[in-house]
PDB file of C-alpha atoms in Angstrom:
ATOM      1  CA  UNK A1194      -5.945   3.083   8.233  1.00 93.00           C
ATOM      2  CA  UNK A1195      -7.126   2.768   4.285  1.00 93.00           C
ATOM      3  CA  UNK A1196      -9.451  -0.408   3.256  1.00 94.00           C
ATOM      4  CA  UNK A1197      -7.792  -0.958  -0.379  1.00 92.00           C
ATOM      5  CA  UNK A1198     -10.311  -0.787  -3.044  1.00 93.00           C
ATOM      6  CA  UNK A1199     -11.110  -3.822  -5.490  1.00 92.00           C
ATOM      7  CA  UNK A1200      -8.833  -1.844  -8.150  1.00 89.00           C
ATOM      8  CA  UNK A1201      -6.153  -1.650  -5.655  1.00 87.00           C
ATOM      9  CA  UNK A1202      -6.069   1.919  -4.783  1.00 87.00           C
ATOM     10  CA  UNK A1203      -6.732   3.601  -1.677  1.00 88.00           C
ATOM     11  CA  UNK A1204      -7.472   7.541  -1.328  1.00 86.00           C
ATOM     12  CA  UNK A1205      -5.288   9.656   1.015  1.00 83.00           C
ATOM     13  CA  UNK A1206      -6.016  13.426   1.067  1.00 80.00           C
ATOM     14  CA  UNK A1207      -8.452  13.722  -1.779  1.00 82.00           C
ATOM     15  CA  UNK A1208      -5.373  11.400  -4.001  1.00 82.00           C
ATOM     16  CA  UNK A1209      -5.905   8.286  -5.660  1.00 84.00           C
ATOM     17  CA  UNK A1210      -2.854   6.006  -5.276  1.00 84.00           C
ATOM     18  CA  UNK A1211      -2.455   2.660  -6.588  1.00 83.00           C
ATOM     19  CA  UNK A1212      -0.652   0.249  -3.941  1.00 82.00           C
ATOM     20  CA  UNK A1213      -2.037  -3.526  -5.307  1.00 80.00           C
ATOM     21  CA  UNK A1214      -4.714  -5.996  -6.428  1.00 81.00           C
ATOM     22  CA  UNK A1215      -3.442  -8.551  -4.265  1.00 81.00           C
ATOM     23  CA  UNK A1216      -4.476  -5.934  -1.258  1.00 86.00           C
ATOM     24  CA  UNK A1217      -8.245  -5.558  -2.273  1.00 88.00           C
ATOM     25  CA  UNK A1218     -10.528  -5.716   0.502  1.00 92.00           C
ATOM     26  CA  UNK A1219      -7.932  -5.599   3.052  1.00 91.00           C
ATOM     27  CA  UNK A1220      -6.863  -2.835   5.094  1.00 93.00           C
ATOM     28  CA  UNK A1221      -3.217  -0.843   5.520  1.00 92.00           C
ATOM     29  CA  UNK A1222      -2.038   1.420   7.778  1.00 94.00           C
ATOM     30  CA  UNK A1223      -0.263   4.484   6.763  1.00 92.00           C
ATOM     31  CA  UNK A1224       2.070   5.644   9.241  1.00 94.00           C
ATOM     32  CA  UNK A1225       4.583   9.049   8.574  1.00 93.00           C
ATOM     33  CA  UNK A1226       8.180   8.530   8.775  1.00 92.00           C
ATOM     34  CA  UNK A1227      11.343  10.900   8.987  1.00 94.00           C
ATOM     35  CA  UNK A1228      11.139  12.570   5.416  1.00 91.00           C
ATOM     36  CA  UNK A1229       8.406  15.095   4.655  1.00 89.00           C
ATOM     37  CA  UNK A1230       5.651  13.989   2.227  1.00 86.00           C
ATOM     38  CA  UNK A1231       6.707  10.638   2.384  1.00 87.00           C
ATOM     39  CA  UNK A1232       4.663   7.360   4.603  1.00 89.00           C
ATOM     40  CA  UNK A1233       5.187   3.901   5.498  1.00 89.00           C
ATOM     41  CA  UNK A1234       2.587   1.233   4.546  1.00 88.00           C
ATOM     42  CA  UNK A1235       2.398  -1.828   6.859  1.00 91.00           C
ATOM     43  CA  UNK A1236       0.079  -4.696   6.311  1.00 87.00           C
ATOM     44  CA  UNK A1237      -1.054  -5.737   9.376  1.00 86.00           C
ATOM     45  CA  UNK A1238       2.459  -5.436  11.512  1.00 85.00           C
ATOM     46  CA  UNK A1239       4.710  -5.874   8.455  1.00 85.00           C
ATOM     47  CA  UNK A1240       6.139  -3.156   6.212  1.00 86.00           C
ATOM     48  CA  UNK A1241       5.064  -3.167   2.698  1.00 84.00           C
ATOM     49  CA  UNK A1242       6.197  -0.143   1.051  1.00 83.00           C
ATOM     50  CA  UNK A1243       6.361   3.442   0.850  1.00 84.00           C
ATOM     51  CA  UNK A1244       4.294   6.437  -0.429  1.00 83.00           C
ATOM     52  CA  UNK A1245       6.022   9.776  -1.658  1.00 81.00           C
ATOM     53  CA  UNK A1246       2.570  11.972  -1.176  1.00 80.00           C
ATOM     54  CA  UNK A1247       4.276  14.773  -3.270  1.00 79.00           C
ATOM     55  CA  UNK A1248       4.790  12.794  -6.414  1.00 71.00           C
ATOM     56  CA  UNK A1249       2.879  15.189  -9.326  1.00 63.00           C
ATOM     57  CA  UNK A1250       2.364  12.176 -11.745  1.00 57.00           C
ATOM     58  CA  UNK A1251      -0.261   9.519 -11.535  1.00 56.00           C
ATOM     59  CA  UNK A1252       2.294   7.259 -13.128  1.00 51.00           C
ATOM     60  CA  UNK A1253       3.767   7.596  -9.977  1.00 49.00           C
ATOM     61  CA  UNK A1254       1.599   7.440  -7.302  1.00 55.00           C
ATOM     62  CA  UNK A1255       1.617   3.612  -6.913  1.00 55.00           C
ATOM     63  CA  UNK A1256       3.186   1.409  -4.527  1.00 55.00           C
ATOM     64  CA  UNK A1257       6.023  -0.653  -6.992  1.00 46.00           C
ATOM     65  CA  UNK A1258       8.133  -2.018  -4.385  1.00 47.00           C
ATOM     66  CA  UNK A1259       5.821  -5.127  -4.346  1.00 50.00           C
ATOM     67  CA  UNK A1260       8.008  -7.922  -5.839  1.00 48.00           C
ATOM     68  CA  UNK A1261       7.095 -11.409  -6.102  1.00 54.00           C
ATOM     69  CA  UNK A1262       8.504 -12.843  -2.752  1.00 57.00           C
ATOM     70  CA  UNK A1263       6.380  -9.921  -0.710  1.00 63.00           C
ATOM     71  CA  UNK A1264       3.304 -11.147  -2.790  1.00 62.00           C
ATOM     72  CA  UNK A1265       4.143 -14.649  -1.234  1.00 64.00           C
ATOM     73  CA  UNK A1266       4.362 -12.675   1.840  1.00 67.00           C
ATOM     74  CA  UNK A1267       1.448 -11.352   1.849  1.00 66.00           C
ATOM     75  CA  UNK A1268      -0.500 -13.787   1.225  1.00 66.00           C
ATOM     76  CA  UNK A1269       0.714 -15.720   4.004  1.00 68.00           C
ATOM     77  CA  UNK A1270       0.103 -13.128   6.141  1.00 64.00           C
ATOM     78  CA  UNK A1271      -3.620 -13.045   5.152  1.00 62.00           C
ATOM     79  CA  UNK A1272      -3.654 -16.618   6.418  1.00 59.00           C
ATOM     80  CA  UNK A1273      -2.734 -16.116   9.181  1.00 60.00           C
ATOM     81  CA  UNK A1274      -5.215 -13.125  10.111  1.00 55.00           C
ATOM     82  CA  UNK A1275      -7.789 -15.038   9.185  1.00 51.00           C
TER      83      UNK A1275
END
């Protein structure tokens, strides 16, 4: 479990990665999956994203499979948490 930072990044293994604004404050969970190097991020039970932990370039180490309708998600589910 990562508490997102108020620039939206979290550190995993001495790694910034970027994963959101919208998660600031809150905390994730990183959990591994099948493929090597590469973890699941859930927001409280629901699935947000993924994380390739071998990707070289900062570029890359963000979370970009937040689209608008998860955002919408997401904030519903920090509603309901509260």
């Amino acid at each position: 479990v990562r508490k997102v930072q108020a620039n939206g990044t979290i550190n995993y293994s001495n790694v910034v990665y970027f994963v959101g604004e919208h998660l600031r404050g809150e905390y994730i969970a990183l959990r591994p999956t099948s493929k090597d190097g590469v973890v699941s991020i859930y927001f409280v039970k629901t699935k947000i994203g993924t994380l390739d932990l071998t990707t070289k370039s900062k570029r890359q180490r963000s979370l970009l499979v937040l689209n608008r309708s998860l955002r919408k998600s997401l904030r519903s589910l920090k509603m309901r948490s509260l």
